[in-house]
mmCIF file of C-alpha atoms in Angstrom:
data_model
loop_
_atom_site.group_PDB
_atom_site.id
_atom_site.type_symbol
_atom_site.label_atom_id
_atom_site.label_comp_id
_atom_site.label_asym_id
_atom_site.label_seq_id
_atom_site.Cartn_x
_atom_site.Cartn_y
_atom_site.Cartn_z
ATOM 1 C CA MET X 6 8.315 4.265 -20.189
ATOM 2 C CA LYS X 7 11.223 5.604 -18.276
ATOM 3 C CA ARG X 8 11.329 8.735 -15.700
ATOM 4 C CA ARG X 9 12.986 10.105 -12.767
ATOM 5 C CA ILE X 10 11.327 9.133 -9.344
ATOM 6 C CA LYS X 11 9.572 12.520 -8.365
ATOM 7 C CA LEU X 12 7.878 10.765 -5.358
ATOM 8 C CA LEU X 13 4.514 11.780 -6.013
ATOM 9 C CA VAL X 14 5.262 8.134 -5.921
ATOM 10 C CA LEU X 15 3.349 8.224 -9.210
ATOM 11 C CA PHE X 16 4.723 5.248 -8.778
ATOM 12 C CA MET X 17 3.271 3.268 -11.767
ATOM 13 C CA VAL X 18 6.120 3.887 -14.218
ATOM 14 C CA PHE X 19 7.613 0.989 -15.815
ATOM 15 C CA SER X 20 11.164 1.590 -14.868
ATOM 16 C CA ILE X 21 12.343 3.914 -12.066
ATOM 17 C CA VAL X 22 15.751 5.715 -11.641
ATOM 18 C CA VAL X 23 17.064 5.270 -8.118
ATOM 19 C CA GLY X 24 20.170 7.299 -7.448
ATOM 20 C CA ALA X 25 22.355 8.258 -10.372
ATOM 21 C CA HIS X 26 22.343 4.914 -12.607
ATOM 22 C CA ALA X 27 20.525 1.994 -10.956
ATOM 23 C CA GLN X 28 17.259 1.226 -12.484
ATOM 24 C CA VAL X 29 14.246 -0.865 -10.954
ATOM 25 C CA HIS X 30 12.308 -2.659 -13.742
ATOM 26 C CA MET X 31 8.611 -3.450 -12.993
ATOM 27 C CA ASN X 32 5.972 -5.412 -14.670
ATOM 28 C CA PHE X 33 2.451 -4.283 -15.270
ATOM 29 C CA LYS X 34 1.554 -6.277 -18.347
ATOM 30 C CA PHE X 35 -0.968 -9.060 -17.516
ATOM 31 C CA GLU X 36 -3.105 -11.320 -19.762
ATOM 32 C CA THR X 37 -6.195 -10.102 -17.724
ATOM 33 C CA PRO X 38 -7.074 -6.563 -17.940
ATOM 34 C CA TYR X 39 -6.714 -5.835 -14.303
ATOM 35 C CA GLY X 40 -8.712 -2.550 -13.333
ATOM 36 C CA ASP X 41 -10.489 -2.554 -16.763
ATOM 37 C CA ASN X 42 -12.067 -5.932 -16.532
ATOM 38 C CA LYS X 43 -15.810 -5.457 -17.725
ATOM 39 C CA ALA X 44 -16.500 -9.167 -16.844
ATOM 40 C CA VAL X 45 -15.913 -8.625 -13.097
ATOM 41 C CA GLY X 46 -15.711 -4.751 -12.620
ATOM 42 C CA LYS X 47 -18.216 -3.242 -10.157
ATOM 43 C CA TYR X 48 -18.996 0.091 -8.494
ATOM 44 C CA ALA X 49 -20.210 0.503 -4.774
ATOM 45 C CA GLU X 50 -21.505 3.813 -3.513
ATOM 46 C CA ILE X 51 -19.347 4.113 -0.077
ATOM 47 C CA ASN X 52 -19.132 7.265 2.070
ATOM 48 C CA GLY X 53 -20.508 9.335 -0.694
ATOM 49 C CA ALA X 54 -18.368 8.235 -3.688
ATOM 50 C CA LYS X 55 -18.431 5.469 -6.259
ATOM 51 C CA ILE X 56 -15.592 2.988 -5.558
ATOM 52 C CA TYR X 57 -14.718 0.823 -8.314
ATOM 53 C CA TYR X 58 -13.527 -2.799 -7.448
ATOM 54 C CA GLU X 59 -12.689 -6.229 -8.898
ATOM 55 C CA GLU X 60 -12.810 -9.750 -7.534
ATOM 56 C CA TYR X 61 -10.960 -12.861 -8.522
ATOM 57 C CA GLY X 62 -10.818 -16.453 -7.092
ATOM 58 C CA LYS X 63 -12.565 -18.345 -4.327
ATOM 59 C CA GLY X 64 -11.868 -18.987 -0.607
ATOM 60 C CA GLU X 65 -10.991 -16.893 2.136
ATOM 61 C CA PRO X 66 -11.196 -12.983 1.458
ATOM 62 C CA LEU X 67 -7.953 -11.195 0.724
ATOM 63 C CA LEU X 68 -7.932 -7.543 0.270
ATOM 64 C CA LEU X 69 -5.121 -5.958 -2.019
ATOM 65 C CA ILE X 70 -4.659 -2.271 -1.375
ATOM 66 C CA HIS X 71 -2.413 -0.335 -3.950
ATOM 67 C CA GLY X 72 -0.125 2.584 -3.347
ATOM 68 C CA ASN X 73 -0.362 6.498 -4.034
ATOM 69 C CA GLY X 74 -1.174 7.333 -7.556
ATOM 70 C CA GLY X 75 -1.764 3.545 -8.487
ATOM 71 C CA SER X 76 -4.829 1.455 -9.246
ATOM 72 C CA ILE X 77 -5.914 -2.107 -9.502
ATOM 73 C CA ASN X 78 -3.597 -2.815 -12.326
ATOM 74 C CA SER X 79 -0.566 -1.869 -10.039
ATOM 75 C CA MET X 80 -1.129 -4.956 -8.106
ATOM 76 C CA GLY X 81 -1.729 -7.293 -11.135
ATOM 77 C CA ASN X 82 1.416 -9.474 -9.994
ATOM 78 C CA GLN X 83 -0.375 -10.076 -6.613
ATOM 79 C CA ILE X 84 -3.724 -10.962 -8.277
ATOM 80 C CA ASP X 85 -2.191 -13.201 -10.715
ATOM 81 C CA TYR X 86 -0.501 -15.180 -7.758
ATOM 82 C CA PHE X 87 -3.145 -14.917 -5.072
ATOM 83 C CA LYS X 88 -6.374 -15.425 -7.121
ATOM 84 C CA THR X 89 -5.611 -19.146 -7.096
ATOM 85 C CA LYS X 90 -5.451 -19.407 -3.372
ATOM 86 C CA TYR X 91 -7.985 -16.859 -2.125
ATOM 87 C CA ARG X 92 -11.072 -14.701 -2.989
ATOM 88 C CA VAL X 93 -9.167 -11.732 -3.986
ATOM 89 C CA ILE X 94 -10.785 -8.268 -3.601
ATOM 90 C CA ILE X 95 -8.985 -5.061 -4.934
ATOM 91 C CA ALA X 96 -10.259 -1.782 -5.643
ATOM 92 C CA ASP X 97 -9.204 1.474 -6.870
ATOM 93 C CA SER X 98 -8.807 3.746 -3.685
ATOM 94 C CA ARG X 99 -10.775 6.950 -3.462
ATOM 95 C CA GLY X 100 -9.607 9.561 -6.282
ATOM 96 C CA GLN X 101 -7.384 6.864 -8.173
ATOM 97 C CA GLY X 102 -8.230 4.581 -10.897
ATOM 98 C CA LYS X 103 -11.839 4.642 -11.599
ATOM 99 C CA SER X 104 -12.880 5.665 -8.150
ATOM 100 C CA GLU X 105 -14.406 9.169 -7.534
ATOM 101 C CA MET X 106 -12.535 11.647 -5.448
ATOM 102 C CA LYS X 107 -15.581 13.639 -3.816
ATOM 103 C CA THR X 108 -13.451 15.518 -1.337
ATOM 104 C CA ASP X 109 -10.993 18.603 -1.286
ATOM 105 C CA SER X 110 -8.784 17.099 1.017
ATOM 106 C CA LEU X 111 -7.800 13.465 0.871
ATOM 107 C CA THR X 112 -6.743 11.469 4.093
ATOM 108 C CA TYR X 113 -5.656 8.055 4.919
ATOM 109 C CA VAL X 114 -8.589 8.107 7.513
ATOM 110 C CA GLN X 115 -10.939 8.535 4.643
ATOM 111 C CA ILE X 116 -9.457 5.834 2.355
ATOM 112 C CA THR X 117 -9.437 3.486 5.441
ATOM 113 C CA LYS X 118 -13.176 4.182 6.090
ATOM 114 C CA ASP X 119 -13.724 3.497 2.408
ATOM 115 C CA TRP X 120 -12.147 0.069 2.688
ATOM 116 C CA GLU X 121 -13.998 -0.704 5.801
ATOM 117 C CA GLY X 122 -17.104 0.195 3.799
ATOM 118 C CA LEU X 123 -16.423 -2.208 1.116
ATOM 119 C CA VAL X 124 -15.827 -4.923 3.605
ATOM 120 C CA ASN X 125 -19.377 -4.097 5.064
ATOM 121 C CA HIS X 126 -20.836 -3.722 1.417
ATOM 122 C CA LEU X 127 -19.449 -7.275 0.695
ATOM 123 C CA LYS X 128 -20.733 -8.646 4.000
ATOM 124 C CA LEU X 129 -17.291 -10.140 4.714
ATOM 125 C CA ASP X 130 -17.020 -12.020 7.999
ATOM 126 C CA SER X 131 -13.216 -11.694 8.413
ATOM 127 C CA ILE X 132 -10.312 -10.810 6.062
ATOM 128 C CA SER X 133 -6.619 -10.560 5.471
ATOM 129 C CA ILE X 134 -4.650 -7.530 3.833
ATOM 130 C CA ILE X 135 -1.824 -7.050 1.544
ATOM 131 C CA GLY X 136 -1.102 -3.209 1.382
ATOM 132 C CA TRP X 137 1.708 -1.754 -0.649
ATOM 133 C CA SER X 138 3.062 1.812 0.409
ATOM 134 C CA ASP X 139 -0.126 3.899 0.954
ATOM 135 C CA GLY X 140 -1.856 0.507 1.007
ATOM 136 C CA GLY X 141 0.336 -0.655 3.770
ATOM 137 C CA ILE X 142 -0.457 2.319 5.780
ATOM 138 C CA VAL X 143 -4.317 1.764 5.100
ATOM 139 C CA GLY X 144 -3.796 -1.857 6.340
ATOM 140 C CA LEU X 145 -2.223 -0.703 9.588
ATOM 141 C CA GLU X 146 -5.023 1.952 9.933
ATOM 142 C CA MET X 147 -7.561 -0.699 9.590
ATOM 143 C CA GLY X 148 -5.964 -2.747 12.138
ATOM 144 C CA ILE X 149 -5.923 0.097 14.674
ATOM 145 C CA SER X 150 -9.481 0.940 14.008
ATOM 146 C CA GLY X 151 -10.773 -2.703 14.746
ATOM 147 C CA LYS X 152 -13.990 -2.040 12.703
ATOM 148 C CA ALA X 153 -13.089 -4.996 10.615
ATOM 149 C CA LYS X 154 -12.204 -8.474 11.523
ATOM 150 C CA ILE X 155 -8.729 -8.996 10.251
ATOM 151 C CA LYS X 156 -6.720 -12.115 10.496
ATOM 152 C CA LYS X 157 -3.445 -10.987 9.207
ATOM 153 C CA ILE X 158 -1.870 -8.048 7.374
ATOM 154 C CA VAL X 159 1.032 -7.797 5.047
ATOM 155 C CA ALA X 160 2.167 -4.038 4.971
ATOM 156 C CA MET X 161 4.972 -3.359 2.504
ATOM 157 C CA GLY X 162 6.711 -0.090 2.631
ATOM 158 C CA ALA X 163 4.449 1.601 5.077
ATOM 159 C CA ASN X 164 5.264 4.609 7.453
ATOM 160 C CA LEU X 165 3.519 6.380 10.430
ATOM 161 C CA ARG X 166 4.895 9.725 9.701
ATOM 162 C CA PRO X 167 5.765 11.791 6.563
ATOM 163 C CA ASP X 168 8.898 13.565 7.978
ATOM 164 C CA SER X 169 12.572 12.358 7.722
ATOM 165 C CA THR X 170 12.360 10.290 10.788
ATOM 166 C CA ALA X 171 10.670 7.821 8.752
ATOM 167 C CA VAL X 172 11.073 8.684 5.126
ATOM 168 C CA ASN X 173 14.570 9.176 3.356
ATOM 169 C CA GLY X 174 15.245 12.832 3.030
ATOM 170 C CA TRP X 175 15.632 12.953 -0.731
ATOM 171 C CA ALA X 176 11.977 11.608 -0.900
ATOM 172 C CA VAL X 177 10.790 14.339 1.691
ATOM 173 C CA LYS X 178 12.479 17.066 -0.462
ATOM 174 C CA GLU X 179 10.929 15.841 -3.660
ATOM 175 C CA VAL X 180 7.538 15.909 -2.406
ATOM 176 C CA ALA X 181 8.112 19.508 -1.142
ATOM 177 C CA LYS X 182 9.441 20.675 -4.364
ATOM 178 C CA HIS X 183 6.615 18.954 -6.339
ATOM 179 C CA LYS X 184 3.883 20.530 -4.378
ATOM 180 C CA LYS X 185 5.210 24.039 -4.737
ATOM 181 C CA GLU X 186 5.020 23.048 -8.664
ATOM 182 C CA VAL X 187 1.588 21.958 -8.435
ATOM 183 C CA VAL X 188 0.384 25.004 -6.422
ATOM 184 C CA LEU X 189 1.826 27.059 -9.071
ATOM 185 C CA LYS X 190 0.040 25.315 -11.820
ATOM 186 C CA ILE X 191 -3.346 25.862 -9.967
ATOM 187 C CA LYS X 192 -2.597 29.552 -9.764
ATOM 188 C CA GLU X 193 -1.647 29.742 -13.370
ATOM 189 C CA LYS X 194 -5.028 27.803 -14.226
ATOM 190 C CA ASP X 195 -3.040 25.257 -16.295
ATOM 191 C CA THR X 196 -5.318 22.534 -17.581
ATOM 192 C CA SER X 197 -2.846 20.086 -18.931
ATOM 193 C CA GLN X 198 -3.195 17.766 -15.807
ATOM 194 C CA ASN X 199 -5.902 17.577 -12.990
ATOM 195 C CA TRP X 200 -3.605 19.527 -10.536
ATOM 196 C CA LYS X 201 -6.220 19.661 -7.817
ATOM 197 C CA THR X 202 -6.380 16.050 -7.699
ATOM 198 C CA GLU X 203 -2.549 15.666 -7.821
ATOM 199 C CA LYS X 204 -2.382 18.281 -4.917
ATOM 200 C CA GLN X 205 -4.772 15.881 -2.765
ATOM 201 C CA MET X 206 -2.416 12.890 -3.564
ATOM 202 C CA LEU X 207 0.728 14.948 -2.615
ATOM 203 C CA GLY X 208 -1.023 15.998 0.593
ATOM 204 C CA LEU X 209 -1.381 12.354 1.513
ATOM 205 C CA LEU X 210 2.438 11.832 0.845
ATOM 206 C CA GLY X 211 3.772 15.243 2.385
ATOM 207 C CA ASP X 212 1.679 15.861 5.438
ATOM 208 C CA GLN X 213 0.406 12.334 6.295
ATOM 209 C CA PRO X 214 0.222 10.008 7.898
ATOM 210 C CA ASN X 215 0.236 10.760 11.428
ATOM 211 C CA ILE X 216 -0.163 7.568 13.366
ATOM 212 C CA PRO X 217 1.169 7.616 17.029
ATOM 213 C CA THR X 218 3.539 4.702 17.432
ATOM 214 C CA LYS X 219 1.647 3.818 20.624
ATOM 215 C CA ASP X 220 -1.637 3.241 18.573
ATOM 216 C CA LEU X 221 0.149 0.095 16.763
ATOM 217 C CA SER X 222 -0.637 -1.725 20.281
ATOM 218 C CA LYS X 223 -4.269 -1.675 19.274
ATOM 219 C CA ILE X 224 -3.753 -4.101 16.459
ATOM 220 C CA LYS X 225 -5.121 -7.455 17.171
ATOM 221 C CA ALA X 226 -4.249 -9.193 13.863
ATOM 222 C CA LYS X 227 -0.883 -10.792 13.020
ATOM 223 C CA VAL X 228 1.254 -8.437 10.916
ATOM 224 C CA LEU X 229 4.093 -8.910 8.589
ATOM 225 C CA ILE X 230 6.044 -5.588 8.105
ATOM 226 C CA MET X 231 7.930 -5.871 4.808
ATOM 227 C CA ALA X 232 10.521 -3.387 3.185
ATOM 228 C CA GLY X 233 13.392 -3.389 0.660
ATOM 229 C CA ASP X 234 16.942 -2.734 2.213
ATOM 230 C CA GLU X 235 16.944 0.329 0.028
ATOM 231 C CA ASP X 236 13.444 1.248 0.436
ATOM 232 C CA ILE X 237 11.984 4.893 0.449
ATOM 233 C CA ILE X 238 11.123 4.091 4.057
ATOM 234 C CA LYS X 239 14.029 3.936 6.457
ATOM 235 C CA ASN X 240 15.007 0.618 7.793
ATOM 236 C CA LYS X 241 14.926 1.852 11.431
ATOM 237 C CA HIS X 242 11.434 3.089 10.798
ATOM 238 C CA SER X 243 10.173 -0.313 9.546
ATOM 239 C CA LEU X 244 11.827 -1.625 12.695
ATOM 240 C CA GLU X 245 10.056 0.654 14.816
ATOM 241 C CA ILE X 246 6.650 -0.399 13.396
ATOM 242 C CA TYR X 247 7.414 -4.096 13.916
ATOM 243 C CA GLU X 248 8.694 -3.663 17.497
ATOM 244 C CA ASN X 249 5.496 -1.879 18.510
ATOM 245 C CA ILE X 250 3.063 -4.287 17.047
ATOM 246 C CA PRO X 251 2.031 -7.209 19.790
ATOM 247 C CA LYS X 252 1.920 -9.847 16.992
ATOM 248 C CA ALA X 253 4.354 -9.104 14.214
ATOM 249 C CA GLN X 254 7.283 -10.306 12.086
ATOM 250 C CA LEU X 255 9.541 -8.271 10.041
ATOM 251 C CA CYS X 256 11.028 -8.836 6.574
ATOM 252 C CA ILE X 257 13.616 -6.453 5.091
ATOM 253 C CA MET X 258 14.387 -8.012 1.656
ATOM 254 C CA PRO X 259 17.879 -8.010 0.508
ATOM 255 C CA GLY X 260 18.715 -6.129 -2.600
ATOM 256 C CA GLU X 261 15.203 -4.794 -2.981
ATOM 257 C CA THR X 262 13.486 -1.477 -3.130
ATOM 258 C CA HIS X 263 10.098 0.029 -2.253
ATOM 259 C CA PHE X 264 9.007 -1.481 -5.413
ATOM 260 C CA ALA X 265 9.614 -5.032 -4.888
ATOM 261 C CA PRO X 266 5.932 -6.245 -5.399
ATOM 262 C CA ALA X 267 6.236 -5.315 -9.135
ATOM 263 C CA SER X 268 10.157 -5.571 -9.470
ATOM 264 C CA ASN X 269 10.507 -8.915 -7.906
ATOM 265 C CA PRO X 270 6.952 -10.293 -7.398
ATOM 266 C CA VAL X 271 8.041 -14.059 -7.123
ATOM 267 C CA LEU X 272 10.153 -13.242 -4.161
ATOM 268 C CA PHE X 273 7.588 -10.763 -2.471
ATOM 269 C CA ASN X 274 4.393 -13.141 -3.199
ATOM 270 C CA GLU X 275 6.033 -16.088 -1.887
ATOM 271 C CA ILE X 276 7.248 -14.328 1.555
ATOM 272 C CA ALA X 277 3.581 -12.867 1.673
ATOM 273 C CA TYR X 278 1.945 -16.147 1.183
ATOM 274 C CA LYS X 279 4.113 -18.021 3.616
ATOM 275 C CA PHE X 280 3.162 -15.535 6.298
ATOM 276 C CA LEU X 281 -0.650 -15.746 5.310
ATOM 277 C CA SER X 282 -0.711 -19.485 5.177
ATOM 278 C CA GLU X 283 1.350 -20.644 8.001
ATOM 279 C CA THR X 284 0.511 -20.597 11.772
ATOM 280 C CA PHE X 285 1.983 -17.402 13.158
ATOM 281 C CA LYS X 286 4.802 -17.399 15.480
ATOM 282 C CA ARG X 287 7.016 -14.840 17.033
ATOM 283 C CA PRO X 288 10.140 -16.880 18.313
ATOM 284 C CA ASP X 289 11.858 -16.081 21.399
ATOM 285 C CA SER X 290 15.597 -16.407 21.063
ATOM 286 C CA ASN X 291 16.185 -16.175 24.944
ATOM 287 C CA TRP X 292 17.957 -19.540 25.392
ATOM 288 C CA THR X 293 17.641 -19.224 29.307
ATOM 289 C CA LYS X 294 13.863 -19.938 28.761
ATOM 290 C CA TRP X 295 14.387 -23.093 26.778
ATOM 291 C CA LYS X 296 14.995 -25.305 29.802
#
């Protein structure tokens, strides 16, 4: 399926037009029916909503958190890779996939509380996280809240603010444009789509998150900030996030976009696994200290 990016990052298209002609091809076809696997799929009642989740593999718990408008299947490339190495736990975030919305104004704070609720439901002692886009934001929010014991966080394409200081201007404009279209559809009582749900998803993109940079200092986990060098998130903003987390590393992937976890999963997964599996080190290039 081909369509122009309209940054509701409804995200899960099979090829996305970036700019006038360039295309990003993504893989969402897997042998295992991720997101609809009756053999492992379960629901948990969390914060007043039924949240759907699946588990794969054994070992240390690793949460995979998808992006806006996505679902469990969105991170099938990561499930395939990491399920042989970890106990992979992945859910449809509130209002997406098979999970209930049960709110009129969805927030990252609410989604964060849901994931913390799932951690408690599964009685997980400690976790690591790979979050993509909105999932990266939630991963950072979980690190800031400190309500779950987190070893490491990989945050791909995350942002602290929804404005053009953090997000490329074309994306900010597209979200604003689409919000107006959705409001009009609701006024017209159009029933071709669930416009009220779409409005809430756009509210995440256009009005949130609003994370003070200083709050990043609260994160005790080791964090890898990742982005493509042609990401939706500005490179200087990814650098801002990295520089304000005490124990962090930064990876700007050359020749990649916001969609690297699905367009180049081999590269993304290997970088993420290297960070998760190796001892964390933030090197100091000040040679005067090497004496």
